[in-house]
Coordinates of C-alpha atoms and ligand atoms in Angstrom, one line a residue:
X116 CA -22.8 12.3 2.8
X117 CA -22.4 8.8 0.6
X118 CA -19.9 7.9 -1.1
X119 CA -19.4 5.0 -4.1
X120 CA -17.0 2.2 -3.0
X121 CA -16.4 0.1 -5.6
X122 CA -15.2 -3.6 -3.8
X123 CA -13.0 -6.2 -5.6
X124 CA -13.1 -8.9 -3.4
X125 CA -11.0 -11.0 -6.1
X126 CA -9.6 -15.0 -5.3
X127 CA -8.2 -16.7 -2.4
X128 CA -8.7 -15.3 1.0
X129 CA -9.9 -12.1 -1.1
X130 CA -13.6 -12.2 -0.2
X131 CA -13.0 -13.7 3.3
X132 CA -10.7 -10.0 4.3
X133 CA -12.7 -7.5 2.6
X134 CA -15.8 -9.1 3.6
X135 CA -14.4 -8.2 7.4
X136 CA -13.2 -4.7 6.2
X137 CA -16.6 -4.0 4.8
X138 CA -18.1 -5.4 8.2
X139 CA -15.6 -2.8 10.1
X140 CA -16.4 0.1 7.4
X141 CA -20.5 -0.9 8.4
X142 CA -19.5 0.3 12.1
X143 CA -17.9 3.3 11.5
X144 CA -20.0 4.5 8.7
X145 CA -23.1 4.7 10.6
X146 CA -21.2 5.8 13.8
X147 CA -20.0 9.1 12.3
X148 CA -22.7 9.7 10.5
X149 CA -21.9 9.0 6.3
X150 CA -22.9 6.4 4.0
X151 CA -21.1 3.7 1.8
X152 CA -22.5 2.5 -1.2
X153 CA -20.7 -0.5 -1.8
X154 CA -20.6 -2.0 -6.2
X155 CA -19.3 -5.2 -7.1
X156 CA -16.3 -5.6 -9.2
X157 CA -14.6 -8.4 -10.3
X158 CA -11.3 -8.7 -11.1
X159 CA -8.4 -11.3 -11.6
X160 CA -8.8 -15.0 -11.1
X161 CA -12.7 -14.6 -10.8
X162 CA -13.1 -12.3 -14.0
X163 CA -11.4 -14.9 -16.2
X164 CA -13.8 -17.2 -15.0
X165 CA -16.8 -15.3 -15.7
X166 CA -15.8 -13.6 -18.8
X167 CA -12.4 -15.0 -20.0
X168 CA -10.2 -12.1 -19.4
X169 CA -8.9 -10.6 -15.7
X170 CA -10.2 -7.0 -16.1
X171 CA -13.1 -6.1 -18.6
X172 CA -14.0 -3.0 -20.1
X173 CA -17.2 -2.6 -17.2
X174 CA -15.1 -3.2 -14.7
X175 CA -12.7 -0.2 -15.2
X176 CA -15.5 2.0 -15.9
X177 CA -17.4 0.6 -11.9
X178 CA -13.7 1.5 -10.4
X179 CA -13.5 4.8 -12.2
X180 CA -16.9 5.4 -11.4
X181 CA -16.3 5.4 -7.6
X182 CA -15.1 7.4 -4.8
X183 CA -12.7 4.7 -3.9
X184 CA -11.6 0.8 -4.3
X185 CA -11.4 -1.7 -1.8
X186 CA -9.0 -4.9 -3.2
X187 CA -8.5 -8.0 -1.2
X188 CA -6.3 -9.6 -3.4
X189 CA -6.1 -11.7 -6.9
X190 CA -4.2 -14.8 -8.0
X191 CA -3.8 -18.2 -7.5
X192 CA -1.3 -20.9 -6.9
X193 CA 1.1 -20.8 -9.9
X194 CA 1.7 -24.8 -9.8
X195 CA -1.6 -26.0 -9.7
X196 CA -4.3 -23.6 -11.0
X197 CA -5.5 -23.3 -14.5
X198 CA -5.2 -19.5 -15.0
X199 CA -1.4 -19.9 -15.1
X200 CA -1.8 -21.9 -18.4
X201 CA -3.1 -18.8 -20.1
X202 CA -0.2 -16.6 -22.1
X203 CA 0.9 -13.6 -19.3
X204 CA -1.8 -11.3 -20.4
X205 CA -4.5 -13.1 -19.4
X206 CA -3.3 -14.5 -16.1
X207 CA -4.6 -12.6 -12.4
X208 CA -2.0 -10.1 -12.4
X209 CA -2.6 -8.8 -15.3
X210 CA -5.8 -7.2 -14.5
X211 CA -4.1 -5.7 -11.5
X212 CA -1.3 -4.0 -13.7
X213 CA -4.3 -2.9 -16.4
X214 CA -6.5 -1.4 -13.4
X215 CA -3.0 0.4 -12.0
X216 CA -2.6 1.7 -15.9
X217 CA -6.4 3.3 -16.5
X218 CA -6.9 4.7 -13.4
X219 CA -3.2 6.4 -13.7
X220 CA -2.7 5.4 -10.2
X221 CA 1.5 6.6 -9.9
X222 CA 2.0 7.3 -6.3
X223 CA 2.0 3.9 -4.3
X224 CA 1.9 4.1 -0.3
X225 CA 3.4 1.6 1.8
X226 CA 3.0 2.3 5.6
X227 CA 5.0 0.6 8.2
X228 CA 4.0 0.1 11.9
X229 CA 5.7 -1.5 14.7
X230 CA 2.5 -2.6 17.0
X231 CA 4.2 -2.8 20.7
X232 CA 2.3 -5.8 21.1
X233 CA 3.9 -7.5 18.2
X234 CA 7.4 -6.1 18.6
X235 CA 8.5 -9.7 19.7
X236 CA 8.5 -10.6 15.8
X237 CA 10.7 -7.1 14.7
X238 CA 14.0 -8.3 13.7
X239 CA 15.4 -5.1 15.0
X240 CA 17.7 -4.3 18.0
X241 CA 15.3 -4.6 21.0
X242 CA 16.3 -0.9 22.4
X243 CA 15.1 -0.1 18.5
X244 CA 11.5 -2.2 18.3
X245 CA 10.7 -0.9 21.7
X246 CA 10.7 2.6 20.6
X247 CA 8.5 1.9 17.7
X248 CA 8.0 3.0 15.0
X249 CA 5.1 4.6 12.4
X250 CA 6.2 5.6 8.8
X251 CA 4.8 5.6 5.6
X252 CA 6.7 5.4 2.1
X253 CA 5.5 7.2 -0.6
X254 CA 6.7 5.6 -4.1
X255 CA 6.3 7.1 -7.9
X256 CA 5.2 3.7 -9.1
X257 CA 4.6 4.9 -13.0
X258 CA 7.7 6.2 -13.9
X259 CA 11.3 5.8 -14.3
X260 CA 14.0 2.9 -14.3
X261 CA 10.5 0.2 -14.7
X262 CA 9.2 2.4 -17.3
X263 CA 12.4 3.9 -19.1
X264 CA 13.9 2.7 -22.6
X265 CA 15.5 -0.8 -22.7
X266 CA 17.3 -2.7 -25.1
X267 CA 20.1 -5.0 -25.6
X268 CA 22.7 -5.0 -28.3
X269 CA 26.3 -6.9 -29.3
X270 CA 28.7 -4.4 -30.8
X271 CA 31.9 -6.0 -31.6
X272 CA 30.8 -9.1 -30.1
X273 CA 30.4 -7.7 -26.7
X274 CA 26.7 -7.9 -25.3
X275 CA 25.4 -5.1 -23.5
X276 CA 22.2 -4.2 -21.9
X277 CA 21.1 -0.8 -21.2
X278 CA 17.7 0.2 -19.4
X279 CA 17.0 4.3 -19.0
X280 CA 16.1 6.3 -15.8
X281 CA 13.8 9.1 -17.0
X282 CA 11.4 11.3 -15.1
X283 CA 10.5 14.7 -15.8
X284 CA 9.2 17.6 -13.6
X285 CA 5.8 16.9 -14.1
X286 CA 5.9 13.3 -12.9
X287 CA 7.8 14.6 -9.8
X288 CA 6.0 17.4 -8.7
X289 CA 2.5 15.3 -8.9
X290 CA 4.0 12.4 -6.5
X291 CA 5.7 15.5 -4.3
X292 CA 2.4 17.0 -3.6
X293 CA 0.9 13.7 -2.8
X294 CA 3.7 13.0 -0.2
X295 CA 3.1 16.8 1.0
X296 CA -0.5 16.2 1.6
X297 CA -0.1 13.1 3.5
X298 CA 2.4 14.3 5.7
X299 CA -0.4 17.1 6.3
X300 CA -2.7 14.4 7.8
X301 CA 0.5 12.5 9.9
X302 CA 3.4 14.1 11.6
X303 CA 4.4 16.6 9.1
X304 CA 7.7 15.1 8.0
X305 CA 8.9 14.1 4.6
X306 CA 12.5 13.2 3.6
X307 CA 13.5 12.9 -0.1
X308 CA 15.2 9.8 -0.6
X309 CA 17.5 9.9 -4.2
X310 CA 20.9 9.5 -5.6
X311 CA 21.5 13.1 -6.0
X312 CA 25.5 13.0 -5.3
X313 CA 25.3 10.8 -8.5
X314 CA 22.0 11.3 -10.7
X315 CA 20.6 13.7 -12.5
X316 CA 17.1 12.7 -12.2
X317 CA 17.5 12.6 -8.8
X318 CA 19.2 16.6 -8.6
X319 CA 15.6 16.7 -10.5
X320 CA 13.8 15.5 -7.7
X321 CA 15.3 17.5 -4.7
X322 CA 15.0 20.9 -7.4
X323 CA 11.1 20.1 -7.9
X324 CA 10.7 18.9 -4.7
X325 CA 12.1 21.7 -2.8
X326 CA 9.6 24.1 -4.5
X327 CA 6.8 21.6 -3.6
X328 CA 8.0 22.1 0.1
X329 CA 7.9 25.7 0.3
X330 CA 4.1 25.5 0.0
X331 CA 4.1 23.6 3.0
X332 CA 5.5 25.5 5.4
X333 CA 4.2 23.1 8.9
X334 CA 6.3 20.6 6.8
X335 CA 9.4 19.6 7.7
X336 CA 11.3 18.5 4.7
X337 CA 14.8 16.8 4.7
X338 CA 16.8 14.9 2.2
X339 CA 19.0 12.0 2.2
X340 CA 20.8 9.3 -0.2
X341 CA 19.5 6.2 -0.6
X342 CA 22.5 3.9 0.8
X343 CA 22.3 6.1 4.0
X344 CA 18.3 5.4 4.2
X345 CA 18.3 1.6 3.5
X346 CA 20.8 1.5 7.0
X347 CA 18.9 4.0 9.1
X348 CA 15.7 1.8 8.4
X349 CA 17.1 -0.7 10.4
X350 CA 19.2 1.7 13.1
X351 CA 16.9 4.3 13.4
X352 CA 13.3 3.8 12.1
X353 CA 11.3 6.2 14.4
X354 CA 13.5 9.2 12.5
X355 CA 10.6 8.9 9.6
X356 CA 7.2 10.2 9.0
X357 CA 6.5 9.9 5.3
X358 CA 9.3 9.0 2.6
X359 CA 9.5 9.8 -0.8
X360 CA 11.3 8.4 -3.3
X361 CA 10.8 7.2 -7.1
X362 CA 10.1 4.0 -8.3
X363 CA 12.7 1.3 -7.9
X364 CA 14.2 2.7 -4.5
X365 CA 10.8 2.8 -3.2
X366 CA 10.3 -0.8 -4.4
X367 CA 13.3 -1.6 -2.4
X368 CA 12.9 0.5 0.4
X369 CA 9.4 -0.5 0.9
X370 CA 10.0 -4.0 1.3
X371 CA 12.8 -3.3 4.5
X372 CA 10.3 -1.4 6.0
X373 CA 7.1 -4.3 6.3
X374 CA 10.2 -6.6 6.7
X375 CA 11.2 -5.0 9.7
X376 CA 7.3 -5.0 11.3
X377 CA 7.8 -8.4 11.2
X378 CA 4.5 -8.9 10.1
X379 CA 3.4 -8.6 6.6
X380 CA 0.0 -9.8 7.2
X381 CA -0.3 -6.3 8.9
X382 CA 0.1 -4.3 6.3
X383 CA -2.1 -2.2 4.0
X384 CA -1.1 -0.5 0.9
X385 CA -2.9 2.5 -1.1
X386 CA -2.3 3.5 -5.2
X387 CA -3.3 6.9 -5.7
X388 CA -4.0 9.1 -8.3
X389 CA -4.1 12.8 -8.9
X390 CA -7.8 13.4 -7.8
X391 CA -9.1 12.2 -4.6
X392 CA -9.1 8.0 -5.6
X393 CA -7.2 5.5 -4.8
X394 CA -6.7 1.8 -4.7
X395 CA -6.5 0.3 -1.6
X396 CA -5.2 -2.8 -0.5
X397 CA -3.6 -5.3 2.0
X398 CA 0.2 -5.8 0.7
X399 CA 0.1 -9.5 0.9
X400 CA -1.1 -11.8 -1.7
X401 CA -4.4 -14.1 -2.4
X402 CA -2.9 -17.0 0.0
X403 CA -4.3 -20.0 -1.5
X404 CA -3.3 -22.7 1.1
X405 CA -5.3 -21.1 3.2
X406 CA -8.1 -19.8 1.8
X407 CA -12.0 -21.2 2.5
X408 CA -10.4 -21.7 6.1
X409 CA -11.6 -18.8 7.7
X410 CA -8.2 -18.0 9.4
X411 CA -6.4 -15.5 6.8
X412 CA -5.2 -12.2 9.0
X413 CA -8.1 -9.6 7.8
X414 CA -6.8 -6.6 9.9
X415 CA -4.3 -5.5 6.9
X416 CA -7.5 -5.0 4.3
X417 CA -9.3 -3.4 7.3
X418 CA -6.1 -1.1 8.0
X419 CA -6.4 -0.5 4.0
X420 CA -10.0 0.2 4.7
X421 CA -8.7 3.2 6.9
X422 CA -6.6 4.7 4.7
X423 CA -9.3 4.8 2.4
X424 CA -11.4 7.1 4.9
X425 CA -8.2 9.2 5.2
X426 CA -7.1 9.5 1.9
X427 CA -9.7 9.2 -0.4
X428 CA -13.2 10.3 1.7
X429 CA -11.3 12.8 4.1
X430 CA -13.1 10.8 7.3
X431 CA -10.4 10.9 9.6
X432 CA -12.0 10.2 12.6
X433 CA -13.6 7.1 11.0
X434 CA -10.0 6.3 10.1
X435 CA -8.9 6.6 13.4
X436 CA -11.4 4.5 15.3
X437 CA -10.3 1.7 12.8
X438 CA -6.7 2.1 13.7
X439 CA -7.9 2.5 17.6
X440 CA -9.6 -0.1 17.3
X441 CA -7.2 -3.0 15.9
X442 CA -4.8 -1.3 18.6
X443 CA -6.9 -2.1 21.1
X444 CA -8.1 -5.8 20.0
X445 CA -4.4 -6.5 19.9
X446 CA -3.9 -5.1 22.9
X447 CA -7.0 -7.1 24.4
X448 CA -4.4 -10.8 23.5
X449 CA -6.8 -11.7 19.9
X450 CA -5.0 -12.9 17.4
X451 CA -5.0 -14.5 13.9
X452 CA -2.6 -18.0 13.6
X453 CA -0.4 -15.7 11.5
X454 CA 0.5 -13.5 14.4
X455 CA 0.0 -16.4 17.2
X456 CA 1.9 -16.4 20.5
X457 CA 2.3 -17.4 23.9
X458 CA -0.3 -16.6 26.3
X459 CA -2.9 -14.7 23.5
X460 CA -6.4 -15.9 22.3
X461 CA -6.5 -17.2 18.9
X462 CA -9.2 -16.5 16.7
X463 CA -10.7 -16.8 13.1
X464 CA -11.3 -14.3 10.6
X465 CA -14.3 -13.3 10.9
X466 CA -13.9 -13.1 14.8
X467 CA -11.1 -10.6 14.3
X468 CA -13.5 -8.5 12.3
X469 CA -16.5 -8.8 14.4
X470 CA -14.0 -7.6 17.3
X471 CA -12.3 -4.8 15.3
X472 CA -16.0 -4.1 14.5
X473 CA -17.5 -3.7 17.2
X474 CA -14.2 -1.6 18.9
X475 CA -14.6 0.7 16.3
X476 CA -18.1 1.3 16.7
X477 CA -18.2 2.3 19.9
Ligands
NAD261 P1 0.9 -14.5 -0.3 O1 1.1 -13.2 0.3 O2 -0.4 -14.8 -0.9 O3 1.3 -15.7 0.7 C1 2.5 -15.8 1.3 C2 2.4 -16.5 2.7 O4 1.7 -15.5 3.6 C3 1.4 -17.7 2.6 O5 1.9 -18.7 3.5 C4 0.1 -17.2 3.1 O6 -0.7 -18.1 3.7 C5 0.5 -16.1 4.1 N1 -0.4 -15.0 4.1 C6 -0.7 -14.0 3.2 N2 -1.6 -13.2 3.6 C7 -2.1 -13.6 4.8 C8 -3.1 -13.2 5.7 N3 -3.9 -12.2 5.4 N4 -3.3 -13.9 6.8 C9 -2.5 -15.0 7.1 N5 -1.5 -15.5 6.3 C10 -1.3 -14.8 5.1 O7 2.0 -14.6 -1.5 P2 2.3 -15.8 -2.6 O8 2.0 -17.1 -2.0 O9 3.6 -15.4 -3.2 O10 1.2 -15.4 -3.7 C11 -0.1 -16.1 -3.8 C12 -0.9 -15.4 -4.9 O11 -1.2 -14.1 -4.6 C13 -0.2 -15.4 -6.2 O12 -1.1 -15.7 -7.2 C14 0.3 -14.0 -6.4 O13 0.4 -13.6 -7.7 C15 -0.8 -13.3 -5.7 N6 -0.5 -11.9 -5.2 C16 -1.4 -11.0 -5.4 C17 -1.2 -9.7 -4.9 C18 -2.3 -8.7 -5.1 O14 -3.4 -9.0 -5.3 N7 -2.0 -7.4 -5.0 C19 0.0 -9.4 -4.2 C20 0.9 -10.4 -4.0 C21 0.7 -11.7 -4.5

């Protein structure tokens, strides 16, 4: 079997992390037996260099043409580089937000993971960190308050500003599903997370998504309002397997969940779409102070990397010899300066991914 993996490396520490995610996806490939085909695509900082514009036309055609995406990350530093003179369209982020548009990626998964070994840096209660926890948040990311009508008037001289909450069943069932399906692969839970004691878009979302659930029947499907969830992340985060919600309480939510891992650096991220691609990714940025330096965390692009076998190439054993593996390196006292402490062996880069590596090849 080989599949077509198109790999944005993009600016900063960009190339440094997926060049050790490719290295760990090398291991695992040829131990269970499938092939990558890896193409080239630039985007962001890198792109405007070469061609003048963050995303071009071949570019979106090498990411639609492939099984699946691999992003480090794009962007530089705001103050001090040059692509921050250019007018908002043609600035780094841009070609992120095009890429997010063409390939209609709406569903946006955010897992979060309290590693035992890093449960020192969880903010939580420590009778809460030490029973862990493992969840994944499952956002509508193309629909919405982001995406609704806005406008702001004076009538009478009094200035108002109005922005519109729309969705409609269509856009719900498709992110449903996808929540369905992952909770397939994980521990078969999903809870609804909405406003329905005051919205109706979100009485929508529990009506669609209850007929979604009856298809799933090894599912366990719950509900609950949003104030209630934002709390029980922080008393009771082990309660959740897979979360779904709509756009900007998943942009909210997701944030207290890597928050309370303590440890961004660890996190990957996925944007799907309603075939089998997706858009993988670590959920923190291009970190230019420290990239060239060979000390950027890699294990959240090669986490991303995982999800991508999951996911998008349905090689979930390869997926779980990654996740096995960075278990087990942390396990073994390695770490990047980003997740230093007491009594552990630091290491660069590409150290961490030669150890993942060579774990998860085994
Ligand atoms: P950032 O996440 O790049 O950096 C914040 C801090 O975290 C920095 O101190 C950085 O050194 C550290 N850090 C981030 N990733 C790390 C890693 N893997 N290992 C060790 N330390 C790490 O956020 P920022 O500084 O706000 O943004 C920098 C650039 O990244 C900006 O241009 C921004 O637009 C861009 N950005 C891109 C994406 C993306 O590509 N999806 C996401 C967020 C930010």
């Amino acid at each position: 079997m080989e599949y077509k993996i198109g790999v944005i490396r993009g600016d900063g520490i960009g190339p440094e992390i997926v060049n050790e995610a490719v290295k760990v996806l090398d291991a695992v490939s040829s131990k269970f037996g499938f092939d990558l085909k890896y193409t080239d695509i630039d985007m962001g900082g890198c792109s405007i260099d070469k061609y003048g514009v963050p995303l071009t036309e071949e570019a979106v055609e090498a990411a639609k043409a492939s099984d699946a995406v691999l992003m480090g990350s794009i962007g530089g530093d705001a103050k001090t580089s040059p692509w921050y003179k250019l007018e908002p369209s043609k600035r780094p982020e841009a070609g992120l937000l095009a890429i997010r548009k063409k390939l209609n990626l709406f569903a946006n998964l955010r897992p979060s993971v309290l590693y035992p070994e890093l449960k020192k840096a969880c903010p939580l209660a420590e009778e809460t960190a030490d029973r862990g926890f493992d969840m994944i948040i499952v956002r509508e990311l193309t629909g919405g308050l982001y995406f609704g009508e806005r406008y702001t008037k004076t009538s009478k001289g009094l200035e108002t500003a109005v922005d519109t909450l729309s969705y409609n069943e269509f856009e719900i069932r498709r992110a449903a599903i996808k929540a369905f399906e992952i909770a397939m692969k994980r521990d078969k839970k999903v809870t609804l997370v909405d406003k329905a004691n005051v919205l109706d878009s979100s009485r929508l979302w529990r009506r669609i998504t209850e007929k979604v659930a009856a298809g799933y029947p090894d599912v366990k499907y719950e509900t609950m309002l949003v104030d209630n969830c934002a709390m029980q992340i922080v008393r009771d985060p082990a309660q959740f397997d897979v979360v779904l919600t709509e756009n900007m309480f998943g942009d909210i939510l997701s944030d207290e969940a890597a928050m309370i891992t303590g440890s961004i650096g660890m996190l990957p991220s996925a944007s799907l779409n309603d075939t089998k691609f997706g858009l993988y990714e670590p959920s923190g940025g291009s970190a230019p102070d420290i990239a060239g330096q060979n000390i950027a965390n890699p294990i959240a692009t090669i986490l991303s990397s995982g999800m991508m076998l999951r996911y998008s190439l349905d090689q979930d054993k390869a997926a779980d010899a990654i996740n096995e593996a960075v278990k087990q390196v942390l396990k073994e006292g390695f770490r990047t300066g980003d997740i230093m402490s007491e009594g552990c062996s630091r290491v660069n880069t590409d150290e961490m991914g030669d150890l993942i590596a060579d774990r998860a090849g085994k």
